[in-house]
mmCIF file of C-alpha atoms in Angstrom:
data_model
loop_
_atom_site.group_PDB
_atom_site.id
_atom_site.type_symbol
_atom_site.label_atom_id
_atom_site.label_comp_id
_atom_site.label_asym_id
_atom_site.label_seq_id
_atom_site.Cartn_x
_atom_site.Cartn_y
_atom_site.Cartn_z
ATOM 1 C CA MET H 109 36.932 59.382 -31.523
ATOM 2 C CA SER H 110 40.299 57.055 -30.786
ATOM 3 C CA ASP H 111 41.313 54.026 -33.094
ATOM 4 C CA LEU H 112 40.172 51.671 -30.316
ATOM 5 C CA LEU H 113 36.906 52.577 -30.147
ATOM 6 C CA ILE H 114 36.618 53.110 -33.846
ATOM 7 C CA ALA H 115 37.245 49.539 -34.301
ATOM 8 C CA ASP H 116 34.715 48.703 -31.468
ATOM 9 C CA GLU H 117 31.936 50.485 -33.424
ATOM 10 C CA ILE H 118 32.939 48.733 -36.646
ATOM 11 C CA LEU H 119 32.848 45.247 -35.104
ATOM 12 C CA ASP H 120 29.833 45.899 -32.893
ATOM 13 C CA SER H 121 27.757 46.788 -36.570
ATOM 14 C CA ILE H 122 29.586 43.413 -37.614
ATOM 15 C CA LYS H 123 28.074 41.212 -35.000
ATOM 16 C CA LYS H 124 24.778 42.424 -35.701
ATOM 17 C CA VAL H 125 24.569 40.958 -39.099
ATOM 18 C CA THR H 126 26.702 37.769 -38.374
ATOM 19 C CA GLY H 127 26.127 37.244 -34.436
ATOM 20 C CA VAL H 128 29.008 36.076 -31.973
ATOM 21 C CA PRO H 129 30.089 33.014 -32.311
ATOM 22 C CA SER H 130 29.613 30.435 -29.316
ATOM 23 C CA ASP H 131 32.772 28.959 -28.274
ATOM 24 C CA SER H 132 32.350 25.903 -30.423
ATOM 25 C CA THR H 133 32.002 27.536 -33.771
ATOM 26 C CA PHE H 134 33.921 29.924 -35.941
ATOM 27 C CA ILE H 135 32.318 32.304 -38.839
ATOM 28 C CA GLY H 136 34.402 31.489 -41.239
ATOM 29 C CA LEU H 137 35.119 34.333 -44.522
ATOM 30 C CA HIS H 138 33.246 31.785 -47.169
ATOM 31 C CA GLU H 139 32.559 28.761 -45.993
ATOM 32 C CA PRO H 140 31.022 25.508 -48.696
ATOM 33 C CA LEU H 141 27.824 24.621 -47.979
ATOM 34 C CA PHE H 142 26.671 21.010 -48.555
ATOM 35 C CA LYS H 143 24.017 19.923 -46.569
ATOM 36 C CA GLU H 144 20.227 19.772 -48.030
ATOM 37 C CA THR H 145 22.168 19.784 -51.595
ATOM 38 C CA ASN H 146 22.142 16.420 -53.884
ATOM 39 C CA ALA H 147 25.914 16.748 -53.556
ATOM 40 C CA TYR H 148 26.198 13.087 -51.538
ATOM 41 C CA LYS H 149 23.785 11.638 -53.961
ATOM 42 C CA TYR H 150 25.276 12.556 -57.073
ATOM 43 C CA VAL H 151 28.837 11.552 -55.622
ATOM 44 C CA LYS H 152 27.792 8.098 -55.421
ATOM 45 C CA GLU H 153 26.015 7.814 -58.867
ATOM 46 C CA SER H 154 29.454 9.011 -59.720
ATOM 47 C CA LEU H 155 31.356 6.808 -57.842
ATOM 48 C CA ASP H 156 28.729 3.504 -58.925
ATOM 49 C CA SER H 157 29.238 4.578 -62.658
ATOM 50 C CA GLY H 158 33.035 4.311 -62.592
ATOM 51 C CA TRP H 159 33.251 7.098 -64.435
ATOM 52 C CA VAL H 160 35.555 9.222 -61.742
ATOM 53 C CA SER H 161 38.220 10.548 -63.655
ATOM 54 C CA SER H 162 37.601 13.112 -66.666
ATOM 55 C CA SER H 163 35.514 11.089 -68.999
ATOM 56 C CA GLY H 164 31.615 9.709 -68.511
ATOM 57 C CA GLU H 165 28.272 12.048 -67.818
ATOM 58 C CA TRP H 166 29.310 14.306 -64.762
ATOM 59 C CA VAL H 167 31.648 16.367 -66.721
ATOM 60 C CA GLU H 168 29.356 16.956 -69.473
ATOM 61 C CA ARG H 169 26.645 17.701 -67.257
ATOM 62 C CA PHE H 170 28.537 20.309 -65.305
ATOM 63 C CA GLU H 171 30.207 21.990 -68.552
ATOM 64 C CA ASN H 172 26.291 21.880 -69.966
ATOM 65 C CA ALA H 173 24.890 23.630 -66.843
ATOM 66 C CA ILE H 174 27.918 25.804 -66.782
ATOM 67 C CA LYS H 175 26.773 26.931 -70.372
ATOM 68 C CA ASN H 176 22.926 26.913 -69.483
ATOM 69 C CA TYR H 177 23.595 29.302 -66.884
ATOM 70 C CA THR H 178 25.955 31.931 -68.363
ATOM 71 C CA ASN H 179 24.799 31.793 -71.875
ATOM 72 C CA SER H 180 28.015 30.568 -73.150
ATOM 73 C CA ASN H 181 28.565 28.593 -76.201
ATOM 74 C CA HIS H 182 31.430 26.520 -74.765
ATOM 75 C CA CYS H 183 32.553 25.785 -71.091
ATOM 76 C CA ILE H 184 35.332 23.373 -70.772
ATOM 77 C CA ALA H 185 35.584 22.400 -67.247
ATOM 78 C CA VAL H 186 39.558 21.885 -65.753
ATOM 79 C CA ASN H 187 41.030 21.240 -62.759
ATOM 80 C CA ASN H 188 41.489 24.572 -61.027
ATOM 81 C CA GLY H 189 41.270 28.365 -61.961
ATOM 82 C CA THR H 190 44.894 29.029 -62.377
ATOM 83 C CA VAL H 191 45.013 26.032 -65.099
ATOM 84 C CA ALA H 192 42.096 27.754 -66.607
ATOM 85 C CA LEU H 193 43.861 30.891 -66.798
ATOM 86 C CA ARG H 194 47.041 29.213 -67.972
ATOM 87 C CA LEU H 195 45.400 27.962 -70.484
ATOM 88 C CA ALA H 196 43.129 30.609 -71.962
ATOM 89 C CA LEU H 197 46.672 32.663 -72.236
ATOM 90 C CA HIS H 198 48.116 30.231 -73.943
ATOM 91 C CA LEU H 199 45.640 29.826 -76.663
ATOM 92 C CA ALA H 200 45.317 33.546 -76.232
ATOM 93 C CA GLY H 201 49.272 33.015 -78.113
ATOM 94 C CA VAL H 202 51.414 34.278 -74.871
ATOM 95 C CA LYS H 203 54.717 33.094 -75.391
ATOM 96 C CA PRO H 204 57.354 33.278 -72.842
ATOM 97 C CA GLY H 205 59.516 36.482 -72.328
ATOM 98 C CA GLU H 206 56.301 38.522 -73.084
ATOM 99 C CA GLU H 207 54.428 40.718 -71.070
ATOM 100 C CA VAL H 208 50.710 40.633 -70.200
ATOM 101 C CA ILE H 209 48.855 43.224 -68.379
ATOM 102 C CA LEU H 210 47.108 42.503 -65.190
ATOM 103 C CA PRO H 211 45.747 45.140 -62.391
ATOM 104 C CA PRO H 212 48.020 44.591 -58.792
ATOM 105 C CA LEU H 213 44.723 44.039 -56.868
ATOM 106 C CA SER H 214 44.257 40.012 -57.458
ATOM 107 C CA PHE H 215 44.875 36.527 -55.964
ATOM 108 C CA VAL H 216 48.562 35.891 -56.670
ATOM 109 C CA ALA H 217 47.164 33.203 -59.369
ATOM 110 C CA THR H 218 46.349 35.974 -61.901
ATOM 111 C CA ALA H 219 50.232 36.425 -62.238
ATOM 112 C CA ASN H 220 51.210 32.959 -61.675
ATOM 113 C CA ALA H 221 49.561 31.829 -64.269
ATOM 114 C CA ILE H 222 51.126 34.262 -67.005
ATOM 115 C CA SER H 223 54.734 33.532 -65.200
ATOM 116 C CA HIS H 224 53.846 29.677 -65.909
ATOM 117 C CA LEU H 225 54.121 30.292 -69.578
ATOM 118 C CA GLY H 226 57.410 32.385 -69.201
ATOM 119 C CA GLY H 227 55.390 35.459 -69.583
ATOM 120 C CA VAL H 228 56.128 38.845 -67.602
ATOM 121 C CA PRO H 229 53.401 40.089 -65.341
ATOM 122 C CA HIS H 230 52.656 44.512 -66.118
ATOM 123 C CA PHE H 231 50.853 46.018 -63.893
ATOM 124 C CA VAL H 232 48.670 48.654 -64.360
ATOM 125 C CA ASP H 233 46.378 50.495 -61.507
ATOM 126 C CA ILE H 234 42.869 49.892 -60.657
ATOM 127 C CA GLU H 235 39.867 52.654 -60.297
ATOM 128 C CA ARG H 236 38.347 52.676 -57.114
ATOM 129 C CA GLU H 237 34.533 52.292 -57.460
ATOM 130 C CA ASN H 238 34.804 48.568 -58.462
ATOM 131 C CA LEU H 239 38.701 47.864 -58.012
ATOM 132 C CA GLY H 240 39.188 46.640 -61.527
ATOM 133 C CA LEU H 241 41.998 47.230 -63.904
ATOM 134 C CA CYS H 242 41.568 50.868 -64.871
ATOM 135 C CA PRO H 243 40.789 51.612 -68.336
ATOM 136 C CA VAL H 244 42.022 55.075 -68.156
ATOM 137 C CA ALA H 245 44.924 54.241 -66.743
ATOM 138 C CA LEU H 246 45.661 51.293 -69.286
ATOM 139 C CA ARG H 247 45.126 53.548 -72.177
ATOM 140 C CA VAL H 248 47.633 56.598 -70.510
ATOM 141 C CA ARG H 249 49.968 53.593 -69.834
ATOM 142 C CA LEU H 250 49.924 52.321 -73.411
ATOM 143 C CA ASN H 251 49.995 55.348 -75.086
ATOM 144 C CA ASN H 252 53.083 55.876 -73.397
ATOM 145 C CA ILE H 253 55.047 52.977 -73.107
ATOM 146 C CA CYS H 254 54.161 51.417 -76.303
ATOM 147 C CA GLU H 255 55.301 51.460 -80.400
ATOM 148 C CA GLU H 256 53.552 49.145 -83.191
ATOM 149 C CA LYS H 257 56.678 46.803 -84.739
ATOM 150 C CA ASN H 258 56.041 44.427 -86.793
ATOM 151 C CA GLY H 259 52.458 43.983 -86.469
ATOM 152 C CA SER H 260 53.171 43.712 -82.788
ATOM 153 C CA LEU H 261 53.090 46.093 -79.623
ATOM 154 C CA ILE H 262 56.314 46.844 -78.250
ATOM 155 C CA ASN H 263 56.919 48.050 -74.508
ATOM 156 C CA LYS H 264 59.863 50.824 -75.245
ATOM 157 C CA GLU H 265 61.103 50.357 -71.990
ATOM 158 C CA THR H 266 62.015 46.737 -71.915
ATOM 159 C CA GLY H 267 61.734 45.934 -75.647
ATOM 160 C CA ARG H 268 59.290 43.344 -74.772
ATOM 161 C CA LYS H 269 56.007 42.615 -76.873
ATOM 162 C CA ILE H 270 52.712 43.136 -74.830
ATOM 163 C CA ALA H 271 50.890 40.053 -75.697
ATOM 164 C CA ALA H 272 47.600 40.399 -73.807
ATOM 165 C CA VAL H 273 45.534 41.866 -71.199
ATOM 166 C CA VAL H 274 43.695 40.478 -67.926
ATOM 167 C CA PRO H 275 40.955 42.194 -66.369
ATOM 168 C CA VAL H 276 39.868 40.870 -63.100
ATOM 169 C CA HIS H 277 36.376 40.691 -61.445
ATOM 170 C CA VAL H 278 37.716 41.574 -57.920
ATOM 171 C CA PHE H 279 35.466 40.379 -55.388
ATOM 172 C CA GLY H 280 32.999 39.092 -57.787
ATOM 173 C CA THR H 281 32.099 42.773 -58.745
ATOM 174 C CA PRO H 282 32.617 43.749 -62.684
ATOM 175 C CA ALA H 283 35.079 45.361 -63.787
ATOM 176 C CA LYS H 284 34.685 48.322 -66.333
ATOM 177 C CA ILE H 285 34.387 45.496 -69.084
ATOM 178 C CA LEU H 286 33.143 47.359 -72.090
ATOM 179 C CA SER H 287 35.689 50.069 -71.453
ATOM 180 C CA LEU H 288 38.275 47.689 -71.130
ATOM 181 C CA LYS H 289 37.501 45.882 -74.063
ATOM 182 C CA LYS H 290 37.314 49.114 -76.285
ATOM 183 C CA VAL H 291 41.076 50.008 -75.334
ATOM 184 C CA CYS H 292 42.115 46.065 -75.780
ATOM 185 C CA ASP H 293 40.958 46.876 -79.525
ATOM 186 C CA ASP H 294 42.301 49.770 -80.242
ATOM 187 C CA PHE H 295 45.804 48.428 -79.491
ATOM 188 C CA ASN H 296 44.944 44.858 -80.905
ATOM 189 C CA LEU H 297 45.117 43.039 -77.565
ATOM 190 C CA PRO H 298 43.304 39.907 -76.773
ATOM 191 C CA MET H 299 41.380 40.437 -73.404
ATOM 192 C CA ILE H 300 41.024 37.194 -71.089
ATOM 193 C CA GLU H 301 38.572 37.700 -68.175
ATOM 194 C CA ASP H 302 39.938 36.690 -65.054
ATOM 195 C CA ALA H 303 36.352 35.987 -63.537
ATOM 196 C CA ALA H 304 37.542 33.345 -61.006
ATOM 197 C CA GLU H 305 35.260 35.157 -58.176
ATOM 198 C CA ALA H 306 32.578 36.001 -60.819
ATOM 199 C CA LEU H 307 30.043 33.214 -61.066
ATOM 200 C CA GLY H 308 26.816 34.617 -60.680
ATOM 201 C CA SER H 309 28.077 38.293 -61.967
ATOM 202 C CA PHE H 310 26.459 40.347 -64.928
ATOM 203 C CA LYS H 311 27.222 43.024 -66.964
ATOM 204 C CA LYS H 312 24.178 45.073 -68.808
ATOM 205 C CA ILE H 313 24.744 45.541 -72.424
ATOM 206 C CA GLU H 314 22.091 47.629 -74.117
ATOM 207 C CA HIS H 315 19.004 45.666 -73.032
ATOM 208 C CA GLN H 316 20.441 42.004 -72.326
ATOM 209 C CA TRP H 317 22.807 40.960 -69.283
ATOM 210 C CA LEU H 318 26.047 39.450 -70.034
ATOM 211 C CA HIS H 319 27.906 37.133 -67.742
ATOM 212 C CA CYS H 320 31.431 38.039 -66.951
ATOM 213 C CA GLY H 321 33.747 36.192 -68.780
ATOM 214 C CA LEU H 322 31.693 36.969 -72.209
ATOM 215 C CA ILE H 323 33.162 40.152 -73.592
ATOM 216 C CA GLY H 324 36.644 39.156 -73.973
ATOM 217 C CA GLU H 325 38.090 36.372 -76.294
ATOM 218 C CA ILE H 326 38.056 33.597 -73.189
ATOM 219 C CA GLY H 327 36.898 33.970 -69.444
ATOM 220 C CA ILE H 328 37.877 31.929 -66.364
ATOM 221 C CA LEU H 329 35.865 30.487 -63.866
ATOM 222 C CA SER H 330 36.955 29.220 -60.519
ATOM 223 C CA PHE H 331 35.284 26.661 -57.795
ATOM 224 C CA ASN H 332 37.775 26.543 -55.369
ATOM 225 C CA GLY H 333 36.466 25.673 -52.060
ATOM 226 C CA ASN H 334 35.699 29.283 -50.874
ATOM 227 C CA LYS H 335 34.289 30.497 -53.732
ATOM 228 C CA ILE H 336 30.000 30.810 -54.474
ATOM 229 C CA ILE H 337 29.887 27.152 -55.589
ATOM 230 C CA THR H 338 32.884 24.607 -54.910
ATOM 231 C CA THR H 339 33.850 21.871 -56.900
ATOM 232 C CA GLY H 340 36.372 20.784 -54.095
ATOM 233 C CA GLY H 341 38.807 22.293 -56.200
ATOM 234 C CA GLY H 342 38.033 22.905 -60.308
ATOM 235 C CA GLY H 343 37.859 25.847 -62.649
ATOM 236 C CA ALA H 344 36.326 26.332 -66.017
ATOM 237 C CA LEU H 345 37.456 28.294 -69.416
ATOM 238 C CA LEU H 346 34.097 30.183 -70.883
ATOM 239 C CA THR H 347 33.886 31.530 -74.890
ATOM 240 C CA ASN H 348 31.796 31.885 -77.562
ATOM 241 C CA ASN H 349 34.590 31.086 -79.822
ATOM 242 C CA ALA H 350 34.227 27.418 -81.255
ATOM 243 C CA GLU H 351 37.991 27.509 -82.409
ATOM 244 C CA LEU H 352 39.441 27.886 -79.367
ATOM 245 C CA ALA H 353 36.918 25.799 -77.411
ATOM 246 C CA VAL H 354 37.919 22.790 -79.335
ATOM 247 C CA LYS H 355 41.964 23.500 -78.971
ATOM 248 C CA ALA H 356 41.358 23.991 -75.336
ATOM 249 C CA ARG H 357 39.123 20.951 -75.060
ATOM 250 C CA HIS H 358 42.120 19.339 -77.237
ATOM 251 C CA LEU H 359 45.234 20.473 -74.832
ATOM 252 C CA SER H 360 43.362 20.046 -71.563
ATOM 253 C CA THR H 361 42.998 16.472 -72.294
ATOM 254 C CA THR H 362 47.102 15.783 -73.286
ATOM 255 C CA ALA H 363 46.617 16.609 -76.932
ATOM 256 C CA LYS H 364 45.103 13.315 -77.172
ATOM 257 C CA LEU H 365 43.370 12.393 -80.920
ATOM 258 C CA LYS H 366 40.270 11.024 -80.742
ATOM 259 C CA HIS H 367 40.184 7.104 -81.702
ATOM 260 C CA LYS H 368 38.356 3.917 -80.095
ATOM 261 C CA TRP H 369 41.649 2.185 -79.025
ATOM 262 C CA ASP H 370 44.866 3.930 -80.238
ATOM 263 C CA PHE H 371 46.887 6.797 -78.256
ATOM 264 C CA ASN H 372 48.210 9.301 -80.595
ATOM 265 C CA HIS H 373 48.765 12.892 -79.475
ATOM 266 C CA ASP H 374 50.009 15.755 -81.937
ATOM 267 C CA GLU H 375 51.569 18.137 -79.592
ATOM 268 C CA VAL H 376 52.390 19.174 -75.806
ATOM 269 C CA GLY H 377 49.637 19.039 -73.804
ATOM 270 C CA TRP H 378 47.923 18.982 -70.121
ATOM 271 C CA ASN H 379 45.813 16.824 -68.220
ATOM 272 C CA ASP H 380 44.193 19.561 -67.145
ATOM 273 C CA ARG H 381 40.378 17.902 -66.849
ATOM 274 C CA LEU H 382 38.413 18.034 -64.487
ATOM 275 C CA PRO H 383 37.258 14.318 -62.755
ATOM 276 C CA GLY H 384 33.804 13.620 -62.798
ATOM 277 C CA ILE H 385 33.540 12.997 -59.103
ATOM 278 C CA ASN H 386 33.985 16.989 -58.662
ATOM 279 C CA ALA H 387 31.789 17.810 -61.443
ATOM 280 C CA ALA H 388 28.939 15.955 -59.921
ATOM 281 C CA ILE H 389 29.483 17.651 -56.583
ATOM 282 C CA GLY H 390 29.556 20.845 -59.242
ATOM 283 C CA VAL H 391 26.167 19.756 -60.700
ATOM 284 C CA ALA H 392 24.646 19.802 -57.371
ATOM 285 C CA GLN H 393 26.191 22.998 -56.056
ATOM 286 C CA LEU H 394 24.672 24.566 -59.646
ATOM 287 C CA GLU H 395 21.648 23.529 -58.761
ATOM 288 C CA GLU H 396 21.876 26.251 -55.318
ATOM 289 C CA LEU H 397 23.471 28.960 -57.167
ATOM 290 C CA SER H 398 20.583 31.326 -57.705
ATOM 291 C CA SER H 399 19.141 30.816 -53.935
ATOM 292 C CA ARG H 400 22.651 31.544 -52.766
ATOM 293 C CA ILE H 401 23.268 34.654 -54.796
ATOM 294 C CA GLU H 402 19.255 36.007 -53.294
ATOM 295 C CA MET H 403 20.982 34.807 -49.621
ATOM 296 C CA LYS H 404 24.172 36.943 -50.397
ATOM 297 C CA ARG H 405 22.046 40.040 -51.701
ATOM 298 C CA VAL H 406 19.940 40.031 -48.372
ATOM 299 C CA LEU H 407 23.706 39.799 -46.665
ATOM 300 C CA PHE H 408 24.957 42.968 -48.038
ATOM 301 C CA GLN H 409 21.973 44.911 -47.613
ATOM 302 C CA LYS H 410 22.041 43.757 -43.780
ATOM 303 C CA TYR H 411 25.824 44.793 -44.190
ATOM 304 C CA LEU H 412 24.785 47.811 -45.527
ATOM 305 C CA LYS H 413 22.208 48.724 -43.067
ATOM 306 C CA GLU H 414 24.632 48.312 -40.077
ATOM 307 C CA LEU H 415 27.860 49.713 -41.715
ATOM 308 C CA GLY H 416 26.709 52.045 -44.609
ATOM 309 C CA SER H 417 26.184 55.322 -41.797
ATOM 310 C CA LEU H 418 29.172 54.752 -40.024
ATOM 311 C CA GLU H 419 31.275 58.242 -40.381
ATOM 312 C CA ASN H 420 34.288 56.019 -40.800
ATOM 313 C CA THR H 421 33.535 53.328 -43.303
ATOM 314 C CA GLN H 422 31.810 52.394 -46.336
ATOM 315 C CA ILE H 423 30.329 49.113 -48.062
ATOM 316 C CA LEU H 424 31.306 48.270 -51.348
ATOM 317 C CA LYS H 425 28.540 48.494 -53.907
ATOM 318 C CA GLU H 426 27.995 47.242 -57.684
ATOM 319 C CA PRO H 427 28.318 49.651 -60.072
ATOM 320 C CA HIS H 428 25.481 51.074 -62.177
ATOM 321 C CA ASN H 429 24.374 48.409 -64.640
ATOM 322 C CA CYS H 430 26.303 45.583 -62.731
ATOM 323 C CA LYS H 431 24.829 42.546 -60.965
ATOM 324 C CA SER H 432 27.347 41.485 -58.455
ATOM 325 C CA ASN H 433 27.308 37.746 -56.685
ATOM 326 C CA HIS H 434 28.997 39.504 -53.761
ATOM 327 C CA TRP H 435 31.286 37.158 -53.486
ATOM 328 C CA LEU H 436 33.225 38.956 -50.936
ATOM 329 C CA ILE H 437 31.269 42.020 -49.301
ATOM 330 C CA THR H 438 34.155 44.293 -48.713
ATOM 331 C CA LEU H 439 34.528 47.200 -46.180
ATOM 332 C CA ARG H 440 36.410 50.214 -47.224
ATOM 333 C CA LEU H 441 38.387 52.308 -44.048
ATOM 334 C CA CYS H 442 37.522 55.901 -45.034
ATOM 335 C CA MET H 443 39.927 57.600 -42.574
ATOM 336 C CA LYS H 444 42.801 60.354 -44.142
ATOM 337 C CA ASP H 445 45.453 59.381 -42.037
ATOM 338 C CA THR H 446 47.694 56.196 -43.395
ATOM 339 C CA ILE H 447 48.788 55.667 -39.630
ATOM 340 C CA GLU H 448 44.765 55.775 -38.194
ATOM 341 C CA ILE H 449 43.556 53.338 -41.064
ATOM 342 C CA ASN H 450 46.533 50.868 -39.760
ATOM 343 C CA GLN H 451 45.773 51.228 -36.339
ATOM 344 C CA VAL H 452 42.199 50.746 -36.921
ATOM 345 C CA ARG H 453 42.299 48.040 -39.441
ATOM 346 C CA ASN H 454 44.882 45.815 -36.791
ATOM 347 C CA GLU H 455 42.578 46.636 -34.419
ATOM 348 C CA LEU H 456 39.655 44.979 -35.634
ATOM 349 C CA LEU H 457 41.480 42.559 -37.282
ATOM 350 C CA THR H 458 42.746 41.313 -33.903
ATOM 351 C CA LYS H 459 39.433 41.600 -31.792
ATOM 352 C CA SER H 460 37.490 39.839 -34.616
ATOM 353 C CA HIS H 461 39.795 37.053 -34.849
ATOM 354 C CA GLU H 462 39.713 36.560 -31.312
ATOM 355 C CA LEU H 463 35.773 36.340 -31.014
ATOM 356 C CA GLY H 464 35.792 33.511 -33.940
ATOM 357 C CA ILE H 465 34.538 36.039 -36.979
ATOM 358 C CA GLN H 466 36.731 35.836 -39.625
ATOM 359 C CA LEU H 467 37.648 39.020 -41.360
ATOM 360 C CA ARG H 468 40.581 39.634 -43.890
ATOM 361 C CA PRO H 469 42.627 42.438 -45.259
ATOM 362 C CA SER H 470 42.213 42.618 -48.903
ATOM 363 C CA TRP H 471 45.342 40.454 -50.567
ATOM 364 C CA LYS H 472 48.756 41.886 -50.626
ATOM 365 C CA PRO H 473 49.356 43.805 -54.258
ATOM 366 C CA ILE H 474 51.090 41.499 -56.154
ATOM 367 C CA HIS H 475 53.371 43.846 -57.325
ATOM 368 C CA MET H 476 54.702 44.446 -53.767
ATOM 369 C CA LEU H 477 55.574 40.591 -53.143
ATOM 370 C CA PRO H 478 59.431 39.495 -53.759
ATOM 371 C CA MET H 479 59.047 37.143 -56.754
ATOM 372 C CA TYR H 480 57.313 40.203 -58.824
ATOM 373 C CA ARG H 481 58.397 43.666 -57.227
ATOM 374 C CA ASP H 482 61.096 44.013 -60.527
ATOM 375 C CA MET H 483 58.138 43.617 -62.860
ATOM 376 C CA PRO H 484 57.485 46.696 -65.384
ATOM 377 C CA LYS H 485 54.398 48.573 -63.770
ATOM 378 C CA GLY H 486 52.473 52.073 -64.448
ATOM 379 C CA GLU H 487 51.848 55.047 -61.876
ATOM 380 C CA LEU H 488 50.032 52.517 -58.979
ATOM 381 C CA ILE H 489 48.229 55.343 -57.265
ATOM 382 C CA ASN H 490 45.232 53.990 -56.244
ATOM 383 C CA ILE H 491 46.084 50.476 -55.303
ATOM 384 C CA GLU H 492 48.658 51.950 -52.809
ATOM 385 C CA ASN H 493 45.921 54.543 -51.243
ATOM 386 C CA GLU H 494 43.821 51.567 -51.213
ATOM 387 C CA PHE H 495 44.627 48.182 -49.925
ATOM 388 C CA ASN H 496 45.185 49.026 -46.423
ATOM 389 C CA ARG H 497 41.518 50.325 -46.383
ATOM 390 C CA LEU H 498 40.153 46.952 -47.621
ATOM 391 C CA ILE H 499 38.313 44.653 -45.248
ATOM 392 C CA ASN H 500 36.274 41.362 -46.375
ATOM 393 C CA LEU H 501 33.827 40.550 -44.255
ATOM 394 C CA PRO H 502 32.311 36.962 -43.714
ATOM 395 C CA SER H 503 29.908 36.314 -46.752
ATOM 396 C CA SER H 504 29.074 32.990 -46.557
ATOM 397 C CA PRO H 505 24.998 32.733 -47.805
ATOM 398 C CA GLN H 506 24.370 30.979 -44.971
ATOM 399 C CA ILE H 507 25.549 33.162 -42.341
ATOM 400 C CA LEU H 508 21.800 34.688 -41.865
ATOM 401 C CA SER H 509 20.168 31.511 -41.526
ATOM 402 C CA LYS H 510 22.582 29.933 -38.619
ATOM 403 C CA LYS H 511 23.186 33.079 -36.395
ATOM 404 C CA ILE H 512 24.138 32.027 -33.551
ATOM 405 C CA MET H 513 24.513 34.270 -30.315
ATOM 406 C CA LYS H 514 26.892 33.315 -27.582
ATOM 407 C CA ASN H 515 25.015 33.939 -24.293
#
């Protein structure tokens, strides 16, 4: 079958799920949903109260709702996911000139948060099943390049300290987080979970389901406009460590000491807190989270039915003992020839966008971006074989309910 016919076959199968947009509509990759929620009501209540910044009841209500849903002991709401990760890394003790290990497949903000602290991103390969940081590759890399000096883990190739590891739950699919935590513990490295895409994703541990972000010392969430719930812009830190939670709240509120009227600050902090207006939207969004995940599971099954049996494609499934929120449902092109993969991929992306159906290639691996090309890295065989194969499909929970067919 020619590349053109393969692309047409894939697109025809996608259209059976999404429908074909009319001339006045567009099927986005992951669209926010506010209609038929309490968002307008709660925002008005926030405005009427006068507490529209980071003080007032709505931020506390939102944090409590996140805690209840994730079963975390502490939640600190901040103004975006990048800020949350930067703050988490700071709390983990990352200092300028120290290396932080991360996978190359993530949104660039994962590496940027490290750079904002003066840290050095250090890339270790992914695994194919869930696209997350590979625990085997991590252990091999640390064994090969590290030595302990004065209680610190030192990269013998660079002379720099390795300060932390940041696994990413890519597209909402849980990484092999228990295996990664074992490696981190063996090398005495703090683990900060980038769960920006994974609100509503769980890992089964023995007889209980644990939310992503709660196995490492700290986890972070994002509520950007394209996430499963949104506050317009926002993020949060999750932790079961009371001391870290107190420190996070203090630093994210300009390190201001509590007092009824006086302004005293005891260290350099940040103005990172989530405004009340955004938190009010978040409270309304969280009320809909469980139903959205159910809608997305139905959507995933529709894609699996239409695309799973095609000769040249694979829909990425949630691993055993994992529940994914299916934030971005992902298609893998399975042809062996690299030229053929690129031709089919480009043809599929071009035709889908002409139709008004937004497919998206996976992010360009971070280690290939100009500002990160010279960063330390292990062998990256899997990511360099995988990234051109991966295409994100329209994954909004409301797709099936508003399916529109062009006449």
